[in-house]
């Protein structure tokens, strides 16, 4: 039998070898740590050859640290006779790999949890000068882009760990399937299966290994759900932050538009004031020209008799100018609204508020009139 996974993840290989020359049957196990999801430099490689005709196991493990050597030595001493079980060394390797994954997940979960709390505090904190200064001090003066890059890196690392856990659980399930196959085929060492006590010891060891593998699979599946929860929370926190900044930018744009509208109204008042005084200025200049002699040279009158004509003509010209400009502006506004309405009617998926204002105002008025008329008929 052969169990394998993609390169870089946890690998568990098992094969049965029958050598007709030396008349020995043996099982070879190859286990390799995950080097794609974990980069802590503590990966190990195990190769174990278990002879079935005698209690002999030849194994080598590469990449062991001092702590790993002490842990394996202590486990072998504690297991005593169970140390010669076929899957005992692969089980120890699985324990080492489990410890590596749990340590890495706890570290990444702490970092992601801190990042999520940081996003929540930043959004909920009042944007005062003191709080902004305090935030810059706590964040080390990092820009928003740098913080986003760190968040992306943490999410990528957590996703890689989750994928590594999924592959590891698959390999542990393969070990359980292989253990069940050994139980069905009753493959044991000859010296162990010769006596009843030996068979009882083998059954106890197999039950112990199966329970350990089942417990590890359940624990790792729980860690997978934890990773998914942290990734989902990080996604929601990042989306919340971006929504907050989007709303804040929208408020700034609304403030700018309001200020521009106020400036436009002020300019409109100034232009209207110019329209009022411009005809009077024009007529005053016209009456002050020397082309016409409004008063005789030998006359003693101080005020010209044409003064009333000046005021009347000024008022008339001013009124005509203002009315003409107002009608022209109103006509241009109606034309612009009609053109905008035509463009909105062409786009059926448009969600602009102007469409509701232009299209439904008349229909709403008509509907209200119908309701009022129907109510009056019912009352009568």
Coordinates of C-alpha atoms in Angstrom, one line a residue, residues 144-314:
X144 CA -2.2 52.2 6.4
X145 CA -0.6 50.5 3.4
X146 CA 2.0 48.9 5.6
X147 CA -0.6 47.7 8.1
X148 CA -2.6 46.2 5.2
X149 CA 0.4 44.4 3.9
X150 CA 1.1 42.9 7.3
X151 CA -2.6 41.8 7.5
X152 CA -2.4 40.2 4.1
X153 CA 0.8 38.4 5.1
X154 CA -0.9 37.1 8.4
X155 CA -4.0 35.9 6.5
X156 CA -1.8 34.2 3.9
X157 CA 0.2 32.4 6.6
X158 CA -3.0 31.3 8.4
X159 CA -4.5 30.0 5.2
X160 CA -1.3 28.1 4.5
X161 CA -1.5 26.6 8.0
X162 CA -5.1 25.6 7.5
X163 CA -4.2 23.8 4.3
X164 CA -1.3 22.1 6.0
X165 CA -3.7 20.9 8.7
X166 CA -6.1 19.5 6.2
X167 CA -3.3 17.6 4.5
X168 CA -2.0 16.4 7.9
X169 CA -5.5 15.2 8.9
X170 CA -5.7 13.3 5.6
X171 CA -2.4 11.5 6.4
X172 CA -3.5 10.7 9.9
X173 CA -6.7 9.1 8.4
X174 CA -4.5 7.1 6.1
X175 CA -2.6 5.8 9.1
X176 CA -5.9 4.8 10.7
X177 CA -6.9 3.0 7.5
X178 CA -3.6 1.2 7.5
X179 CA -4.0 0.2 11.1
X180 CA -7.4 -1.2 10.4
X181 CA -6.0 -3.1 7.4
X182 CA -3.3 -4.6 9.7
X183 CA -6.0 -5.7 12.1
X184 CA -8.1 -7.3 9.3
X185 CA -5.1 -9.1 7.7
X186 CA -3.7 -9.9 11.2
X187 CA -0.2 -8.8 10.2
X188 CA 1.9 -9.0 13.4
X189 CA 5.4 -10.0 14.4
X190 CA 5.7 -13.8 14.7
X191 CA 7.1 -13.7 18.3
X192 CA 4.3 -11.4 19.3
X193 CA 1.5 -13.5 17.8
X194 CA 2.7 -16.8 19.1
X195 CA 1.3 -16.5 22.6
X196 CA -2.1 -15.3 23.9
X197 CA -0.5 -12.7 26.0
X198 CA 1.4 -11.4 23.0
X199 CA -1.8 -11.2 21.0
X200 CA -3.5 -9.4 23.8
X201 CA -0.6 -6.9 24.0
X202 CA -0.8 -6.3 20.2
X203 CA -4.5 -5.7 20.4
X204 CA -4.1 -3.2 23.3
X205 CA -1.4 -1.4 21.4
X206 CA -3.5 -1.1 18.3
X207 CA -6.5 0.2 20.3
X208 CA -4.2 2.7 22.0
X209 CA -2.7 3.9 18.7
X210 CA -6.2 4.1 17.0
X211 CA -7.5 6.1 19.9
X212 CA -4.5 8.5 19.8
X213 CA -4.9 9.0 16.0
X214 CA -8.7 9.6 16.4
X215 CA -8.0 12.1 19.2
X216 CA -5.4 13.9 17.1
X217 CA -7.8 14.0 14.1
X218 CA -10.6 15.5 16.2
X219 CA -8.2 18.1 17.7
X220 CA -6.8 19.1 14.4
X221 CA -10.2 19.4 12.8
X222 CA -11.1 21.8 15.7
X223 CA -8.0 23.8 14.9
X224 CA -9.0 23.9 11.3
X225 CA -12.4 25.4 12.3
X226 CA -10.5 27.9 14.5
X227 CA -8.4 29.0 11.5
X228 CA -11.5 29.5 9.4
X229 CA -13.1 31.5 12.2
X230 CA -10.0 33.8 12.5
X231 CA -9.8 34.2 8.8
X232 CA -13.5 35.1 8.6
X233 CA -13.2 37.6 11.5
X234 CA -10.2 39.2 9.9
X235 CA -12.0 39.6 6.6
X236 CA -15.0 41.2 8.4
X237 CA -12.8 43.5 10.4
X238 CA -10.9 44.6 7.3
X239 CA -14.2 45.2 5.5
X240 CA -15.5 47.1 8.4
X241 CA -12.4 49.4 8.4
X242 CA -12.7 50.0 4.7
X243 CA -16.4 50.7 5.0
X244 CA -15.6 53.2 7.8
X245 CA -13.1 55.0 5.7
X246 CA -15.5 55.0 2.7
X247 CA -18.2 56.5 4.8
X248 CA -15.8 59.1 6.1
X249 CA -14.7 60.0 2.6
X250 CA -18.3 60.2 1.5
X251 CA -19.0 62.7 4.4
X252 CA -16.0 64.7 3.3
X253 CA -17.2 64.8 -0.3
X254 CA -20.7 65.8 1.0
X255 CA -19.1 68.6 3.0
X256 CA -17.2 69.8 -0.1
X257 CA -20.3 69.6 -2.2
X258 CA -22.3 71.6 0.4
X259 CA -19.6 74.2 0.6
X260 CA -19.5 74.4 -3.2
X261 CA -23.3 74.8 -3.2
X262 CA -23.1 77.7 -0.7
X263 CA -20.4 79.3 -2.8
X264 CA -22.6 78.9 -5.9
X265 CA -25.6 80.5 -4.1
X266 CA -23.4 83.4 -3.0
X267 CA -22.1 83.9 -6.6
X268 CA -25.7 83.7 -7.8
X269 CA -26.7 86.5 -5.3
X270 CA -23.7 88.6 -6.5
X271 CA -24.7 88.1 -10.1
X272 CA -28.3 89.0 -9.4
X273 CA -27.1 92.1 -7.6
X274 CA -25.1 92.9 -10.7
X275 CA -28.1 92.4 -12.9
X276 CA -30.0 94.9 -10.8
X277 CA -27.4 97.6 -10.9
X278 CA -26.1 97.1 -14.4
X279 CA -29.1 98.7 -16.2
X280 CA -29.0 101.7 -13.9
X281 CA -25.3 102.1 -14.5
X282 CA -25.8 101.8 -18.2
X283 CA -28.6 104.4 -18.3
X284 CA -26.7 106.8 -16.0
X285 CA -23.8 106.6 -18.4
X286 CA -26.2 107.1 -21.3
X287 CA -27.8 110.2 -19.7
X288 CA -24.4 111.7 -18.8
X289 CA -23.1 111.6 -22.3
X290 CA -22.4 115.0 -24.0
X291 CA -24.1 114.0 -27.3
X292 CA -27.4 115.3 -25.9
X293 CA -28.2 118.6 -24.3
X294 CA -30.8 117.9 -21.6
X295 CA -30.7 121.4 -20.1
X296 CA -30.2 124.7 -21.9
X297 CA -26.9 126.5 -21.1
X298 CA -28.6 129.6 -19.7
X299 CA -31.1 127.6 -17.5
X300 CA -31.0 127.9 -13.8
X301 CA -32.6 124.5 -13.0
X302 CA -30.6 122.2 -10.6
X303 CA -32.4 119.0 -11.4
X304 CA -33.1 117.8 -14.9
X305 CA -36.7 117.3 -15.9
X306 CA -35.6 114.0 -17.4
X307 CA -34.8 112.5 -14.0
X308 CA -38.2 110.7 -13.8
X309 CA -37.5 109.3 -17.2
X310 CA -34.2 107.9 -16.0
X311 CA -35.8 106.1 -13.0
X312 CA -38.6 104.8 -15.0
X313 CA -36.4 103.5 -17.8
X314 CA -34.0 102.0 -15.3

